[in-house]
Short mmCIF file of C-alpha atoms and ligand atoms in Angstrom, two decimals:
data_model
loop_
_atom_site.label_atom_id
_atom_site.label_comp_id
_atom_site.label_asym_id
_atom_site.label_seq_id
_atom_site.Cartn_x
_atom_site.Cartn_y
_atom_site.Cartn_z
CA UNK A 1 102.99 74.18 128.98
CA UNK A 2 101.23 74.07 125.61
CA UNK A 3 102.71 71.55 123.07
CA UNK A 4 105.47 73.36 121.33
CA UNK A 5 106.63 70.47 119.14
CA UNK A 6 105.53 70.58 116.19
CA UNK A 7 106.56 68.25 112.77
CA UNK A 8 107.47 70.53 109.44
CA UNK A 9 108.78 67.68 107.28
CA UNK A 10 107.02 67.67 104.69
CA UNK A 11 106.92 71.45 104.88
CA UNK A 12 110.49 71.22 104.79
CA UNK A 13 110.66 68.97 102.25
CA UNK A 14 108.35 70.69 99.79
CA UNK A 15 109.57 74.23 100.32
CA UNK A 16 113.47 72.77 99.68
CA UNK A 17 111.96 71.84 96.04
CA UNK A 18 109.92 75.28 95.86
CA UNK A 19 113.38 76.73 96.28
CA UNK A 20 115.04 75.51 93.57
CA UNK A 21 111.71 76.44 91.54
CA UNK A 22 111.00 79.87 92.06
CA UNK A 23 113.03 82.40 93.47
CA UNK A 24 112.99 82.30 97.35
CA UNK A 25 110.38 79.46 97.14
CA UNK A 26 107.77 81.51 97.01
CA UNK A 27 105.01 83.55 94.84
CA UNK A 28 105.43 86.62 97.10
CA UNK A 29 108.27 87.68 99.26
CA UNK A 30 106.80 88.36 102.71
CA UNK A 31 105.68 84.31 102.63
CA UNK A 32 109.51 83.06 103.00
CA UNK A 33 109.44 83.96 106.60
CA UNK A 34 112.92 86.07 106.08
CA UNK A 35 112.07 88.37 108.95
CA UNK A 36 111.01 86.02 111.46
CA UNK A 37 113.37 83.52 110.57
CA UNK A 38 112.93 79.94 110.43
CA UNK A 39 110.93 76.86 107.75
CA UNK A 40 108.55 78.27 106.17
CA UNK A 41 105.02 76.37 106.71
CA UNK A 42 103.69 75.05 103.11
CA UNK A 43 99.86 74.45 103.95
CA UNK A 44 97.67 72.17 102.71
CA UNK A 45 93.86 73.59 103.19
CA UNK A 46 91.51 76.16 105.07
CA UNK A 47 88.22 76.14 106.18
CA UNK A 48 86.44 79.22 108.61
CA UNK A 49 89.31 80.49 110.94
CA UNK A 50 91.47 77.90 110.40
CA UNK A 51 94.18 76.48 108.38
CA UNK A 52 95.98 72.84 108.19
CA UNK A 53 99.66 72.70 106.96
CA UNK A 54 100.58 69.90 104.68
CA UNK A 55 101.91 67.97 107.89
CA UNK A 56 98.50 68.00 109.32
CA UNK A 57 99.40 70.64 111.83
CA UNK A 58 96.16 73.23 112.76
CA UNK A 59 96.34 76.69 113.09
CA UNK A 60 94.40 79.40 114.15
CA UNK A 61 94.73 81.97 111.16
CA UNK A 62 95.27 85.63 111.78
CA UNK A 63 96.57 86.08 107.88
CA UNK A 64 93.17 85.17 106.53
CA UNK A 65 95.26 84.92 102.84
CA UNK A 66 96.29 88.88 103.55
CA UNK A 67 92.20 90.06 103.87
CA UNK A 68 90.27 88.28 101.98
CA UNK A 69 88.64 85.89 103.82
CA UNK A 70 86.54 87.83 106.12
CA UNK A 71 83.81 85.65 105.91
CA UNK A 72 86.12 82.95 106.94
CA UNK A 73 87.56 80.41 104.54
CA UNK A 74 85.75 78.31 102.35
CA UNK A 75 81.95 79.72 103.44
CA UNK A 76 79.61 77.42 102.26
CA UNK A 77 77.78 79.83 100.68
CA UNK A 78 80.65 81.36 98.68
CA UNK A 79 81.41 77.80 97.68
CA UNK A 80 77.79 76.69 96.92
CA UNK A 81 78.10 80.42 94.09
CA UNK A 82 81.46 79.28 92.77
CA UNK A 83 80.26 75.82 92.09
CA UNK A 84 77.16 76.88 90.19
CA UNK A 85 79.37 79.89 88.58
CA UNK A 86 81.68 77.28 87.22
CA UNK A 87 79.53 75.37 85.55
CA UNK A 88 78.92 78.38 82.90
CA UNK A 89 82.53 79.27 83.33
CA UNK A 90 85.21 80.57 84.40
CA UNK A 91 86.20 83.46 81.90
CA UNK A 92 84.87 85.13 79.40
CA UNK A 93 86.48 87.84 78.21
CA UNK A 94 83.00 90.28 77.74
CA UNK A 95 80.93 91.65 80.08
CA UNK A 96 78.58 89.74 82.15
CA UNK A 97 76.01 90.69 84.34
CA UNK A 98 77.96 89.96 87.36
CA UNK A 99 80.15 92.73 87.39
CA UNK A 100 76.78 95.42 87.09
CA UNK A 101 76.10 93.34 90.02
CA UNK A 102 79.03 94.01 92.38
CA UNK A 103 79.67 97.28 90.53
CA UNK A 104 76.22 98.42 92.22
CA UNK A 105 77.08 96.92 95.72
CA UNK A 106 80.48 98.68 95.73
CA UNK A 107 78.85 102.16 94.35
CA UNK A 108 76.37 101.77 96.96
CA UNK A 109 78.33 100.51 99.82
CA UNK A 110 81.62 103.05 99.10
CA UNK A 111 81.15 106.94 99.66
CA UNK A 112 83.67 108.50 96.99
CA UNK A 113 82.36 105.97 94.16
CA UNK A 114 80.09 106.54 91.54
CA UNK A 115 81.59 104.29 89.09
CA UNK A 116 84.28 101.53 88.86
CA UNK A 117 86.37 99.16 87.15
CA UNK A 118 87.55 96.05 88.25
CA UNK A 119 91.37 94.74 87.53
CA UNK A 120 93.06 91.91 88.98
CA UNK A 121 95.22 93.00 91.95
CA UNK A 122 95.52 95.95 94.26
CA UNK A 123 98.90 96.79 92.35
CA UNK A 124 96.89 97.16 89.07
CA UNK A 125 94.12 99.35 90.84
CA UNK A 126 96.85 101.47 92.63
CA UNK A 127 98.34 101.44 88.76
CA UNK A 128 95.94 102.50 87.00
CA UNK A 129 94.55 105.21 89.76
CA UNK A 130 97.29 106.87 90.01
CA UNK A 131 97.69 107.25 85.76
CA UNK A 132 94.51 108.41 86.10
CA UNK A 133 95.28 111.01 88.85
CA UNK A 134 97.64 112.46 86.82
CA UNK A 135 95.23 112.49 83.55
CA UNK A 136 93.09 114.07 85.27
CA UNK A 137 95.38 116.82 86.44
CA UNK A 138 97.79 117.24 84.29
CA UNK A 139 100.02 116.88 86.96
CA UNK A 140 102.82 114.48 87.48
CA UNK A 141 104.15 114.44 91.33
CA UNK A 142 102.27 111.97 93.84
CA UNK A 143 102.90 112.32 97.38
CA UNK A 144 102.81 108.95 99.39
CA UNK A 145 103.73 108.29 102.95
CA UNK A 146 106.46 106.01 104.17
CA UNK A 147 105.98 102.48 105.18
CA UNK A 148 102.99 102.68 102.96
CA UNK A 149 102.62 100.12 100.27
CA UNK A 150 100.35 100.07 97.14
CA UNK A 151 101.64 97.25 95.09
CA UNK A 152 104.69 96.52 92.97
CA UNK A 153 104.81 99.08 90.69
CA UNK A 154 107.74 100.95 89.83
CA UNK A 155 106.44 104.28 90.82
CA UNK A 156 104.93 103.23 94.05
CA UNK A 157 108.13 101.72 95.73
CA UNK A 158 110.08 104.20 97.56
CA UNK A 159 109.88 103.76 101.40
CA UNK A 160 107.06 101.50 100.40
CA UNK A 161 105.77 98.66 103.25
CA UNK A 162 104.98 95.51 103.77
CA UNK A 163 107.48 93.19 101.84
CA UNK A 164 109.33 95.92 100.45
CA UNK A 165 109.77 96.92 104.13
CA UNK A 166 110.21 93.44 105.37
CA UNK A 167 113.20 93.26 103.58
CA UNK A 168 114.50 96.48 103.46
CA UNK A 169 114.07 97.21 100.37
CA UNK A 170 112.78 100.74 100.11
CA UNK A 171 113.83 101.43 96.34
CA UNK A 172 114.32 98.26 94.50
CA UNK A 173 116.82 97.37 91.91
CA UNK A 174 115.50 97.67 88.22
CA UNK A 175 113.57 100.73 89.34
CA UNK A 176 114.57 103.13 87.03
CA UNK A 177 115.25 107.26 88.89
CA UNK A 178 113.20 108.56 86.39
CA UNK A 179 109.87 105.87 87.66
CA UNK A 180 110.08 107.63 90.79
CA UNK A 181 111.13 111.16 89.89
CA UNK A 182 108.10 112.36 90.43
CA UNK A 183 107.31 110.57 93.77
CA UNK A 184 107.47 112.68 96.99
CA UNK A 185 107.44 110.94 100.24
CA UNK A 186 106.00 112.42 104.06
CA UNK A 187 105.78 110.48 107.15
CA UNK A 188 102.82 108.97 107.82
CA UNK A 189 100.33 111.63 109.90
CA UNK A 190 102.72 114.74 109.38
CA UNK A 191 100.43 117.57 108.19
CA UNK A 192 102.90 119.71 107.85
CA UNK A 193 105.79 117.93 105.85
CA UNK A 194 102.79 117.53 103.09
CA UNK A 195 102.24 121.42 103.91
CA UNK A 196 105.39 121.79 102.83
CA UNK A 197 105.46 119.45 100.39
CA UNK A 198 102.93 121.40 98.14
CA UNK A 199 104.13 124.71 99.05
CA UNK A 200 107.40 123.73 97.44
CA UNK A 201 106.03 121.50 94.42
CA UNK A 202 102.86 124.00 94.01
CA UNK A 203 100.23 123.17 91.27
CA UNK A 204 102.62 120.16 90.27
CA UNK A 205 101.78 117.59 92.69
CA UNK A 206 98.71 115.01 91.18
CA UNK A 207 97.60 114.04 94.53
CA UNK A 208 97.98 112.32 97.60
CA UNK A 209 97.63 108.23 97.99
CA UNK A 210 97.63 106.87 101.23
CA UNK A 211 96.12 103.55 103.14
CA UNK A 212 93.58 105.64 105.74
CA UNK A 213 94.88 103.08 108.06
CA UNK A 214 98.24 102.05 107.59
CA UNK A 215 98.51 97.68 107.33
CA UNK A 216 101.74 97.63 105.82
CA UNK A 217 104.15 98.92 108.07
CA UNK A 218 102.48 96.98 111.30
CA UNK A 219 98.99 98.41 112.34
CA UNK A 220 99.11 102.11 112.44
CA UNK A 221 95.90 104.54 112.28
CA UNK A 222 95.61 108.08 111.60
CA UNK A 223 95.50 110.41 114.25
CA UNK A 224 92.85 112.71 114.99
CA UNK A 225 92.64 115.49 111.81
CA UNK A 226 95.20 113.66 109.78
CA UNK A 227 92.44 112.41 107.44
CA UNK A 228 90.49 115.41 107.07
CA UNK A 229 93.80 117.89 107.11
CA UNK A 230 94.69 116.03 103.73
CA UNK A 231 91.27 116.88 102.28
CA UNK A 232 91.25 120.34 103.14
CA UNK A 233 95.11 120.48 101.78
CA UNK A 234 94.55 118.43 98.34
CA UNK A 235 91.02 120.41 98.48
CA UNK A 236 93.04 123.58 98.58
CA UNK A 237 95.91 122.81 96.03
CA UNK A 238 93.94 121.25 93.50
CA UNK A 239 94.92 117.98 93.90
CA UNK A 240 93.23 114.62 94.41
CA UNK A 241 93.07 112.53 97.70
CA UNK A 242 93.03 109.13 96.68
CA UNK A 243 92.36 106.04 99.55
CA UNK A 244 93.80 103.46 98.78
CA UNK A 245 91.67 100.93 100.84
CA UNK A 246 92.83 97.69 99.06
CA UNK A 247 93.43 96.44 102.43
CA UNK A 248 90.67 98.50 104.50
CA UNK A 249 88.11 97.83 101.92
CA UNK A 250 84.68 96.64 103.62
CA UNK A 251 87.07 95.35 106.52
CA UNK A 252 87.46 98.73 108.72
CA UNK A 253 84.07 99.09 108.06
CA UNK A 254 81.21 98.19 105.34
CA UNK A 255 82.13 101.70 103.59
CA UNK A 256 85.55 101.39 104.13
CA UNK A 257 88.02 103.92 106.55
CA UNK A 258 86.22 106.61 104.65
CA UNK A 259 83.34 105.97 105.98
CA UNK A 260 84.40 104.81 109.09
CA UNK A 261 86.29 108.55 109.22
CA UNK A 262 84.01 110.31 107.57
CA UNK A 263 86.42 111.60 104.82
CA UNK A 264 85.71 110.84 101.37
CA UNK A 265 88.78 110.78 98.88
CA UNK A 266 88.44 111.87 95.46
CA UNK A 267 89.48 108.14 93.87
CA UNK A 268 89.74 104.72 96.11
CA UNK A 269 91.28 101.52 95.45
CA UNK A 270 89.84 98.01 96.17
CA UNK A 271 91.12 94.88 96.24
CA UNK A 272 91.03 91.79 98.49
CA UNK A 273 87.79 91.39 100.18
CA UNK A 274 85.70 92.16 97.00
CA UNK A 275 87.31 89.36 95.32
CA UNK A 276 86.28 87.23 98.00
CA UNK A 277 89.73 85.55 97.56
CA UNK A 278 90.10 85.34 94.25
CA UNK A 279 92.30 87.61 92.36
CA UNK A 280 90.74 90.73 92.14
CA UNK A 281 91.44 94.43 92.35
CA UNK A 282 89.15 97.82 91.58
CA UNK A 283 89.49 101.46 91.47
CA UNK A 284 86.56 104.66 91.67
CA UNK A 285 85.56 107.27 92.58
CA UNK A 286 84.44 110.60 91.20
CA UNK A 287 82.33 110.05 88.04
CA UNK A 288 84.03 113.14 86.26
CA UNK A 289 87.39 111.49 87.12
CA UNK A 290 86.15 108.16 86.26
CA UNK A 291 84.83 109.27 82.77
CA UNK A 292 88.36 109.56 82.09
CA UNK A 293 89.38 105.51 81.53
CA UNK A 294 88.87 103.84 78.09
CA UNK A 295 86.87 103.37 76.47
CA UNK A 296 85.45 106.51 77.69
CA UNK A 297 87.55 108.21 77.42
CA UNK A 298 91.47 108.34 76.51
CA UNK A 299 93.24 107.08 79.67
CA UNK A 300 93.89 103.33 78.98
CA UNK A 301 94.00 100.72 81.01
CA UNK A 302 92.63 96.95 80.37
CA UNK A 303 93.09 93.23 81.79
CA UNK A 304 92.19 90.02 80.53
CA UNK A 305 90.67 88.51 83.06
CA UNK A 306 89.26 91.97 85.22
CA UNK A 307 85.77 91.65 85.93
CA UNK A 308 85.75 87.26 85.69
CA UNK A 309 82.92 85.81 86.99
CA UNK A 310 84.13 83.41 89.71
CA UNK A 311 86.01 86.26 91.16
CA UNK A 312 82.70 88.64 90.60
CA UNK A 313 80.59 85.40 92.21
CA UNK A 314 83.00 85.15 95.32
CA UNK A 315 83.05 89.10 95.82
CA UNK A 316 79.11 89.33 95.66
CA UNK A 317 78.34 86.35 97.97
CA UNK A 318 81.16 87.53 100.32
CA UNK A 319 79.52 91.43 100.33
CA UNK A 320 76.19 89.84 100.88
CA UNK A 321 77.11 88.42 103.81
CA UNK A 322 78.78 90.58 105.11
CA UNK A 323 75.67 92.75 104.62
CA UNK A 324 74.57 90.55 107.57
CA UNK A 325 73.31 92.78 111.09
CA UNK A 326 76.29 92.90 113.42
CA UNK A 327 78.64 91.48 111.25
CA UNK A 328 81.33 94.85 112.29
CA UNK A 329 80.10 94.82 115.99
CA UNK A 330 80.80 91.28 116.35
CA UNK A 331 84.40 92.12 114.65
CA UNK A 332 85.40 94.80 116.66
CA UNK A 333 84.18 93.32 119.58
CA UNK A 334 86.52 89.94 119.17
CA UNK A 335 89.26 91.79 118.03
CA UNK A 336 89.33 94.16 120.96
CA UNK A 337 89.37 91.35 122.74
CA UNK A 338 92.42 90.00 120.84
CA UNK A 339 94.73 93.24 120.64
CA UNK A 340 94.01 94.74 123.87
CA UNK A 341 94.70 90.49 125.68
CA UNK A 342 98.33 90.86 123.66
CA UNK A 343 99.03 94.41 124.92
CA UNK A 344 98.01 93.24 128.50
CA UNK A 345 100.38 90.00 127.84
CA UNK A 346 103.25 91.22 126.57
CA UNK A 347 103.08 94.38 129.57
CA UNK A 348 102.64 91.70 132.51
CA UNK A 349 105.38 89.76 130.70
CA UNK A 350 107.69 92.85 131.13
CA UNK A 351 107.57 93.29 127.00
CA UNK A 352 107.66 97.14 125.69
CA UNK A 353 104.62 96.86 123.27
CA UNK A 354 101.76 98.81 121.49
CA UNK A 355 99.51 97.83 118.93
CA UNK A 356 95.48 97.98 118.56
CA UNK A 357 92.79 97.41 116.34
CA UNK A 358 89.71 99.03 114.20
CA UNK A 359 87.29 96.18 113.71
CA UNK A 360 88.94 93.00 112.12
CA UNK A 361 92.55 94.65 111.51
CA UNK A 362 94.50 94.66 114.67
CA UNK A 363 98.49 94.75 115.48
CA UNK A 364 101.26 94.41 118.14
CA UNK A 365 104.15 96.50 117.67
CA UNK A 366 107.68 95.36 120.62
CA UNK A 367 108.01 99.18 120.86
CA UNK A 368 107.07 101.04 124.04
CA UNK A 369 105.41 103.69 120.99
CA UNK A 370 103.26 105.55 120.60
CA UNK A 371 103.76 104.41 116.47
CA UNK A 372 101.98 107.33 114.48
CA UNK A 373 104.75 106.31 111.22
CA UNK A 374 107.20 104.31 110.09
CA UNK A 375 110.07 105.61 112.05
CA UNK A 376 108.43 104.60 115.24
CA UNK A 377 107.35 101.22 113.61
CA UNK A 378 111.23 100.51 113.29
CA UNK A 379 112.07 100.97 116.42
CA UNK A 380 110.34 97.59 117.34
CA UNK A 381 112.58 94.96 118.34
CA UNK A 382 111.73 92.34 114.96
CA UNK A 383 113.82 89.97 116.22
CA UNK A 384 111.54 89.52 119.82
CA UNK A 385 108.77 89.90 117.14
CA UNK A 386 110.33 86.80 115.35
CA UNK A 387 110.57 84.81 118.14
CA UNK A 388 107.00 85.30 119.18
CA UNK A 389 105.69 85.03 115.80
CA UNK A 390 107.63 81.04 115.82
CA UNK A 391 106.35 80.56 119.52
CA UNK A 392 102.91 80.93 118.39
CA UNK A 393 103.10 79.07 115.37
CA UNK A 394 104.48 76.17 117.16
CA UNK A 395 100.92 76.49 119.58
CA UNK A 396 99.20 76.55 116.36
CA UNK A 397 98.43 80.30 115.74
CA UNK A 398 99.36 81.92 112.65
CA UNK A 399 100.30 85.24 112.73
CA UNK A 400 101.49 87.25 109.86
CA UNK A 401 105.32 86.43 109.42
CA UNK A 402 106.43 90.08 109.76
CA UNK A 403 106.58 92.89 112.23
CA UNK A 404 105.11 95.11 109.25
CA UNK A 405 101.93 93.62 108.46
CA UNK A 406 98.85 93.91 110.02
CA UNK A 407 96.78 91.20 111.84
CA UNK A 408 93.27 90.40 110.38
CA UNK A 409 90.05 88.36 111.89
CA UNK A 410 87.05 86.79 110.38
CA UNK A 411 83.54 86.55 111.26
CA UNK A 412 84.59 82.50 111.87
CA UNK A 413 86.03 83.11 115.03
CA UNK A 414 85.53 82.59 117.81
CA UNK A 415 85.57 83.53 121.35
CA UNK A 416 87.41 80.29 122.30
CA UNK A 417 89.89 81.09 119.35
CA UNK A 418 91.02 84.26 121.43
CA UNK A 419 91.27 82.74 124.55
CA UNK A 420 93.55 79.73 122.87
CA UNK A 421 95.37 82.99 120.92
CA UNK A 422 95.78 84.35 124.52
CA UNK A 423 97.04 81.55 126.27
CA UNK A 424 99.50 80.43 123.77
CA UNK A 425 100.43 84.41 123.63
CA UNK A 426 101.17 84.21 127.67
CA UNK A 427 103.03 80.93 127.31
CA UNK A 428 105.37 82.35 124.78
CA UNK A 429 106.09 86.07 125.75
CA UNK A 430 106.97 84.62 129.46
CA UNK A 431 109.85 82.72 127.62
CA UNK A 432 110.63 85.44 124.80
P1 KE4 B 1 98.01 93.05 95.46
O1 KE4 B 1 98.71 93.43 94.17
O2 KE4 B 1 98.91 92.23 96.38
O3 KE4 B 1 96.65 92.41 95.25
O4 KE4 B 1 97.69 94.40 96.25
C1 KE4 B 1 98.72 95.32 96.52
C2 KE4 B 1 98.32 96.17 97.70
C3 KE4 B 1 97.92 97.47 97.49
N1 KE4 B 1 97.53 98.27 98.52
C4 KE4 B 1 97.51 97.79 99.79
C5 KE4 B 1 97.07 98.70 100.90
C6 KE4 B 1 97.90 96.46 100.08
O5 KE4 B 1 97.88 96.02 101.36
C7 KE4 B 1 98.31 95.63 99.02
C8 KE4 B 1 98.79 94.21 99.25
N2 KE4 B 1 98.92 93.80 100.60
C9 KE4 B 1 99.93 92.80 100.88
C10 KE4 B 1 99.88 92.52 102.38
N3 KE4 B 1 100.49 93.54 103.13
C11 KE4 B 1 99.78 91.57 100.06
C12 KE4 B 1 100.57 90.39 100.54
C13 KE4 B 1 101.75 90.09 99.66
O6 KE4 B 1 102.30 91.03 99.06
O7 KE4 B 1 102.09 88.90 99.57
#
């Protein structure tokens, strides 16, 4: 029996204060542990695929700080740049040369963009795309897909995922009817509600924003056609397809799910990975489309701090290296490794399960499935996920503390990581 005693004090004792400091304790919902239950774990530093909590506690880390850190935390070499960035700075407010830097490895590396601009979060790329959607059309309605989340913003959360969906919260207080008015929903991989969708909202509907594979209502790809049936449809309607890959982003692939899938969207959003985990967010695509935003023209968006140069510095070096040969083999190959060991778990443990993975994003639904939306992805039994989710922390894996987020890997670890992942997984689903 693996040690399943761990000590949380001064977790405990720093999250009570964090309580009475910000609302839930915590800078973003899905981090309060609501839907697995239990002390939240306050930690203290990370370095490659691992993570220490501020008892001293080690953890393998399958949250990776939501994406990001792909490279594994703290890589040298994405320290050694932010060190010598520093020293000229850390903001300045006017364009450097660093952004024409990772502006031509994310033009290069993504199919559907010819030109960018960097923000400072996924929810101000998703923002500003989807302004820019309907600038460019004249058009108003979006359709989005349940369980699919693209930030905060008011217009953006109905049936959205991750924390929204965590804690039931589909449409939010403070979100005014009229924000989301003009926001149609489908379930995820239905062709034909979106048929149907356009046919009764003809030559009004924007576009269609999606994740090309979903993260934020569990792990959830698109089935064969889904992709491309959306391009033909948008194609055919005069609408945009927009990917929003925030999550995706150089982590399904170097290209991203659209090139992974072969379908390139109109307009994509970035976020994450190119900020090599510092806040960071982009949007591109079309040039024509793009030639839209101010100061080129009138749509307006702006940031203070979009395009700073540590964040610019960490995205480059962490692009670079992942640039490396065999960087998405060696992924895929550990990751496989790691969703298809679960599935095999939790089925000789007598657990109804599904999950998988697409290079370093995997997940583990406690539904016999198959999940192709969100209505399948509720049908998974969050309180077993909960209880696994504690299991594991207390044998020093971190998993994402939610049955509707997705699982992500780095290029720090290891095969001895997944076999520790596995065994701790086998020790706790035989109790679960
Ligand atoms: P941010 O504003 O959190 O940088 O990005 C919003 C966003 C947009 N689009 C997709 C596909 C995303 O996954 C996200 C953010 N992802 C969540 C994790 N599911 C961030 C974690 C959190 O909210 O604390």
């Amino acid at each position: 029996m693996v040690n399943t005693t761990i000590k949380t004090t001064k977790s405990q004792e720093i999250f009570a204060a964090a309580q009475n400091l910000m609302p839930g304790g915590v800078s973003s919902p899905v981090r309060a542990f609501k839907s697995v239950g239990g002390q939240p774990i306050v930690f203290d530093r990370v370095k490659g695929a691992y993570i220490w909590d501020v008892d001293g506690n080690q953890y393998i880390d399958y949250v990776g700080t939501w994406g990001p850190a792909i490279c594994g935390h703290t890589h040298p070499e994405v320290i050694t740049a932010l060190h010598e960035a520093l020293e000229k700075g850390t903001s300045f407010g006017a364009p450097s040369v660093l952004e024409n830097i990772l502006a031509e490895m994310v033009i290069a590396a993504v199919p559907s963009i010819e030109m960018v601009r960097f923000v400072n979060s996924g929810t101000e790329a998703c923002m500003a795309v989807l302004r820019l959607m309907r600038a460019f059309t004249g058009r108003d309605k979006i359709i989005k897909f349940e369980g699919c989340y693209h930030g905060h913003a008011d217009m953006f959360l109905v049936k959205a995922g991750s924390g929204v969906a965590t804690l039931g919260l589909p449409d939010s207080p403070g979100v005014p009817k009229s924000a989301t008015s003009h926001t149609l929903t489908a379930p995820f991989n239905d062709l034909e509600a979106v048929k149907e969708l356009f046919e009764e909202n003809s030559d009004q509907i924007a576009g269609v924003i999606l994740e090309p594979v979903v993260g934020n209502a569990g792990f959830i790809p698109p089935d064969a056609g889904f992709l491309e049936g959306l391009r033909e449809l948008t194609q055919e309607h005069g609408a945009l397809l927009v990917f929003d890959e925030v999550m995706t982003g150089f982590r399904i692939a170097y290209g991203g799910a659209q090139e992974k899938f072969g379908v390139t969207p109109d307009l994509t959003t970035l976020g994450k990975i190119i900020g090599g985990g510092l806040p960071v967010g982009a949007y591109g695509g079309r040039r024509d489309i793009m030639s839209m935003v101010a100061p080129a023209g009138p749509v307006y968006q702006a940031g203070t701090l979009s395009g700073n140069p540590l964040a610019m510095t960490a995205g480059i070096k962490t692009l670079e290296l992942l640039q490396k040969q065999g960087t998405y083999e060696y992924l895929d190959s550990i990751t496989k490794k790691l969703a298809e060991g679960l599935l095999q778990i939790a089925h000789q443990t007598g657990h109804a399960a599904c999950g998988g993975q697409i290079s370093g994003m995997f997940g583990l639904f406690f539904t016999n499935g198959p999940v192709h939306n969100y209505e399948d992805a509720k049908k998974s039994d969050t309180a077993k996920f909960g209880r696994f989710h504690r299991g594991m922390l207390e044998r020093g894996i971190y998993l994402a503390p939610s049955q509707f987020e997705a699982g992500f890997t780095s290029i720090a670890h290891t095969e001895e990581d997944i076999e520790r992942t596995l065994t701790a997984a086998r020790d706790v689903m035989s109790t679960l």
